[in-house]
C-alpha positions in Angstrom: 35.7 27.8 18.8 36.8 24.4 19.3 33.9 21.5 19.2 34.0 18.4 20.9 33.8 15.0 19.2 30.7 14.5 20.4 29.4 17.4 19.4 30.9 16.6 15.8 29.1 13.2 15.7 26.0 14.8 16.7 26.1 17.1 13.8 27.3 14.5 11.6 24.0 12.4 12.5 21.5 15.3 12.4 22.8 15.8 8.7 21.7 12.1 7.4 18.3 13.3 9.1 18.1 16.5 7.1 19.5 15.3 3.5 17.0 12.1 3.8 13.9 14.7 4.2 15.1 17.5 2.0 17.2 16.6 -0.9 14.4 14.2 -2.5 16.2 14.2 -6.0 19.1 11.8 -4.6 18.5 8.3 -3.2 20.4 8.3 0.0 20.3 4.4 0.8 21.5 3.5 4.1 22.5 7.2 4.7 18.8 7.9 4.5 18.0 5.2 6.5 20.2 5.9 9.4 18.9 9.6 9.2 15.5 8.6 10.3 16.7 6.1 12.9 18.5 9.1 14.1 15.3 11.2 14.0 13.6 8.6 15.7 16.1 8.3 18.7 16.2 12.2 19.3 12.5 12.3 19.5 12.7 9.7 22.1 15.5 11.4 23.8 13.5 14.4 23.9 10.3 13.1 25.2 12.5 11.1 28.2 14.5 14.3 29.0 11.6 16.8 29.3 9.6 14.4 31.3 12.8 13.6 33.7 13.3 17.3 33.8 9.6 18.3 34.8 10.1 15.2 37.5 13.1 17.1 38.7 11.8 20.4 38.9 8.7 18.7 41.0 10.9 17.3 43.6 13.0 20.4 44.0 10.4 23.0 44.0 7.0 21.3 44.7 8.5 18.3 47.3 11.6 20.4 48.6 13.8 17.4 47.9 17.4 18.1 47.7 19.0 16.6 44.5 21.9 14.9 45.6 24.6 13.6 43.7 23.3 10.1 44.3 19.7 11.0 42.9 21.0 12.9 40.1 23.2 10.0 39.0 20.0 7.7 39.4 18.2 9.7 37.3 21.1 9.5 34.8 21.0 5.9 34.6 17.2 5.7 34.2 17.4 8.3 31.4 19.8 6.5 29.6 18.2 3.2 29.9 15.0 4.6 29.2 16.0 6.3 26.1 17.6 2.9 24.9 14.8 0.8 25.8 12.0 3.0 24.2 14.0 3.2 21.3 14.5 -0.6 20.8 11.1 -1.1 22.0 9.7 1.1 19.4 11.7 -0.1 16.4 10.6 -3.9 17.0 7.0 -2.6 17.6 6.8 -0.8 14.2 8.1 -3.6 12.2 6.0 -6.1 14.0 2.7 -6.7 11.8 -0.5 -7.6 13.3 -3.8 -8.9 12.3 -7.1 -6.9 13.6 -10.3 -8.4 12.7 -13.6 -6.7 12.3 -17.2 -8.1 11.8 -19.6 -5.9 9.7 -23.1 -6.4 8.9 -24.6 -4.4 5.9 -27.9 -4.1 5.5 -28.7 -4.5 2.3 -28.8 -7.7 -0.4 -26.2 -8.5 -2.3 -25.6 -11.4 -4.9 -23.3 -13.0 -2.4 -23.7 -13.8 1.0 -20.5 -12.3 2.4 -17.2 -10.3 1.3 -13.7 -10.4 2.7 -11.9 -7.3 2.5 -8.0 -7.2 3.7 -7.0 -3.7 4.0 -4.0 -1.7 4.8 -2.9 2.2 4.8 0.1 4.1 5.6 3.0 2.1 4.4 5.4 5.2 3.5 7.5 3.3 1.1 11.0 4.9 1.6 14.4 4.7 3.6 13.1 2.6 6.1 10.1 1.0 4.9 11.5 -1.4 1.8 11.4 -4.7 0.3 11.7 -6.5 3.4 8.7 -4.8 5.0 6.6 -5.3 1.6 7.4 -9.0 1.5 5.9 -9.4 5.0 3.1 -7.8 4.3 2.1 -9.8 1.2 3.1 -13.3 2.7 1.0 -12.2 5.8 -2.2 -10.9 3.6 -1.9 -13.9 1.1 -2.3 -16.2 4.2 -5.9 -14.9 4.2 -8.2 -15.9 1.5 -9.4 -12.4 0.3 -12.3 -11.3 -2.0 -10.5 -7.9 -2.6 -7.5 -6.1 -1.3 -8.0 -2.3 -0.6 -4.8 0.0 0.1 -5.9 3.1 1.4 -3.4 5.6 0.7 0.2 7.0 1.9 1.7 3.9 0.0 4.5 6.5 -0.6 6.4 8.9 1.7 6.2 11.7 -0.8 9.5 11.0 -2.2 9.5 8.0 -5.1 13.3 8.7 -5.0 13.9 7.5 -1.6 12.3 3.9 -2.7 15.0 1.2 -2.9 14.6 -1.4 -5.4 11.0 -0.4 -6.5 11.4 -3.3 -9.4 11.6 -5.5 -6.4 8.6 -4.1 -4.8 6.6 -3.7 -7.7 6.9 -7.5 -8.6 6.4 -8.3 -5.0 3.0 -6.5 -5.0 1.9 -8.1 -8.0 2.0 -11.5 -5.8 -1.2 -10.4 -3.9 -3.9 -12.9 -4.3 -7.6 -12.1 -4.1 -11.0 -12.7 -6.1 -11.5 -9.4 -7.3 -8.2 -7.3 -7.2 -6.3 -4.6 -5.6 -7.6 -1.1 -5.5 -6.1 1.9 -3.9 -6.7 5.7 -3.4 -4.1 8.1 -2.7 -3.1 9.6 0.4 -1.6 13.0 1.2 2.0 11.4 1.1 1.2 10.1 -2.3 2.1 13.3 -4.1 5.0 15.7 -4.8 7.4 16.3 -7.5 7.9 12.4 -8.2 4.1 11.7 -8.5 4.1 10.9 -11.8 6.6 8.3 -11.3 4.2 6.9 -8.2 1.2 6.9 -10.5 3.5 4.8 -13.5 4.7 2.2 -10.5 1.1 1.6 -9.3 -0.5 1.0 -12.6 2.4 -1.4 -13.5 1.9 -3.2 -10.4 -1.7 -4.4 -11.0 -3.0 -1.8 -8.5 -6.1 -0.1 -9.6 -6.4 3.6 -8.3 -9.7 5.3 -7.7 -9.6 8.7 -7.6 -12.9 10.4 -7.4 -14.5 7.5 -9.2 -16.8 4.4 -8.6 -16.7 0.9 -9.7 -19.0 -1.9 -9.5 -17.4 -4.9 -8.4 -18.8 -8.1 -10.0 -22.2 -6.7 -9.6 -22.0 -7.2 -6.0 -20.9 -3.9 -4.5 -20.2 -0.2 -5.2 -16.5 0.6 -4.5 -15.8 4.4 -4.4 -12.4 6.1 -4.1 -11.7 9.8 -3.0 -9.0 12.3 -3.5 -7.3 13.2 -0.6 -8.3 16.4 1.2 -5.1 17.7 1.5 -2.2 16.3 -0.8 1.7 17.7 0.3 2.3 18.5 -3.5 1.5 17.5 -6.7 -1.4 15.0 -7.2 -2.4 15.3 -10.7 -5.4 17.4 -12.0 -8.8 15.6 -10.7 -10.5 17.6 -8.2 -13.0 16.2 -5.3 -16.2 16.7 -5.8 -19.4 16.4 -4.0 -19.9 12.5 -3.0 -23.2 12.4 -4.5 -21.9 13.0 -7.8 -20.2 9.7 -7.4 -23.1 7.6 -6.5 -24.3 5.8 -9.6 -28.0 6.1 -8.8 -28.9 2.9 -10.8 -26.8 0.7 -8.1 -28.3 2.5 -5.0 -29.5 -1.2 -4.1 -25.8 -2.4 -3.4 -23.8 -2.3 -0.4 -21.6 1.1 -1.0 -18.2 1.2 0.6 -15.8 4.3 0.3 -12.2 4.5 0.4 -11.0 7.8 1.6 -7.5 8.4 3.1 -8.2 10.8 5.9 -11.2 10.5 8.3 -11.9 13.8 8.6 -15.0 14.1 6.4 -16.7 10.7 7.6 -20.0 12.5 8.3 -20.7 13.6 5.0 -21.1 9.5 3.9 -24.6 9.3 5.4 -25.6 7.3 1.9 -22.6 4.8 2.3 -22.5 1.6 4.3 -18.9 1.1 5.1 -16.2 3.7 5.3 -12.6 2.7 5.2 -10.0 5.2 5.9 -6.1 5.4 7.5 -3.7 8.4 7.7 -3.8 9.0 11.8 -1.3 6.0 12.6 -3.4 6.7 15.6 -0.7 8.9 16.8 1.7 6.5 16.0 3.8 7.3 19.1 2.3 8.2 22.5 1.5 11.1 23.9 0.3 11.9 20.1 -2.4 9.4 20.5 -4.0 11.7 22.5 -4.0 14.5 19.9 -5.3 12.3 17.4 -8.2 11.7 19.6 -9.2 15.2 19.9 -8.9 16.0 16.1 -10.9 13.2 14.6 -14.3 12.0 15.7 -12.8 8.5 14.9 -8.6 8.1 15.0 -8.9 4.1 15.1 -11.2 1.6 15.1 -14.6 1.1 14.5 -17.8 3.4 14.8 -21.1 2.8 13.4 -23.0 6.8 13.3 -26.6 7.6 13.4 -27.2 6.7 9.9 -26.1 3.2 10.1 -22.9 4.2 8.1 -20.2 2.0 9.6 -16.1 3.5 9.6 -13.2 1.8 10.2 -10.0 3.7 10.4 -6.4 1.7 10.5 -3.4 2.7 12.4 -1.2 1.9 9.4 1.2 -0.7 8.6 4.2 1.4 8.3 5.7 4.5 10.0 6.2 8.1 8.9 9.2 10.5 10.2 10.4 8.2 13.2 10.3 4.4 12.4 8.9 3.7 16.1 5.5 3.0 17.2 4.6 3.2 21.3 1.4 2.5 22.3 -0.1 1.6 18.8 0.4 -1.0 16.3 1.1 -1.9 12.8 -1.4 -3.7 11.6 -3.4 -5.5 8.4 -7.2 -5.1 9.0 -9.4 -8.1 8.0 -12.8 -7.4 7.6 -15.7 -9.6 7.2 -18.7 -8.4 5.6 -22.0 -10.2 5.5 -25.1 -9.0 3.4 -28.8 -9.0 4.5 -30.0 -11.6 1.4 -33.5 -11.5 2.1 
């Protein structure tokens, strides 16, 4: 059996994707990064070619149009241009970070008139999202005069060993500027065999981790951090508790803000004033955004429920798997919170 050069190249390229996903104990560097981009290219190609095949079948069997050589050649050209066009556009969209702003009014008194939260989620540090992306995030966030910085999970991509130059990233994260510090909850990908390394990295980066814990920020707000609902692998021995256990009764009069990576349980937070989540990526690539709309009550954006709990779900600042975005954005979230203060 003989193989063509194209088949050999395809197999070699596909192997880079396989090793990037499966051989976690080795840092693959540019090979791993290429594997992720190749995975993205294949995903786009499959979507375009599937749509093209459906279109051709409709022409042939429904409209009864004879597929001439001219039509076939035209469709081929359109497919090639579409694959490379959407692939390039998806990469650029993923790398372009936008700032999304929300205004939230909480009907409780506080010792301060307002609070500016700057939040991001789902960075997925790894072969693609590395030093340059983190530097861009920190630079953009530091242009906002924030009171508190919140990271709503999935800083990592399930494998600490895929992070290049972690000491540079650590030093960059330490440059965050805010009045009350940087707080984080773990996401489902902040887990696995290298979870201990992830935790040590965060602790040395001046990031305060809240896992089934609550803290009082400057006698101003109650901030509660939840353990992820379904971590992929080891995430320590902390068990997810009933939400009421985490509420300090003597501070119930203060505004209560909850960080929970996945927005799957937002209806249980009737005693919270603001819930911050990520995880969904808003589908990341259309048409998966249609799927996340079905799976979650809120897969992206802002919602106020019947009990006046307000929820914000971010689409994330990075990517998982294919390093592309189509129909969604990579975002930093700026939240201006005001209080009643009567």
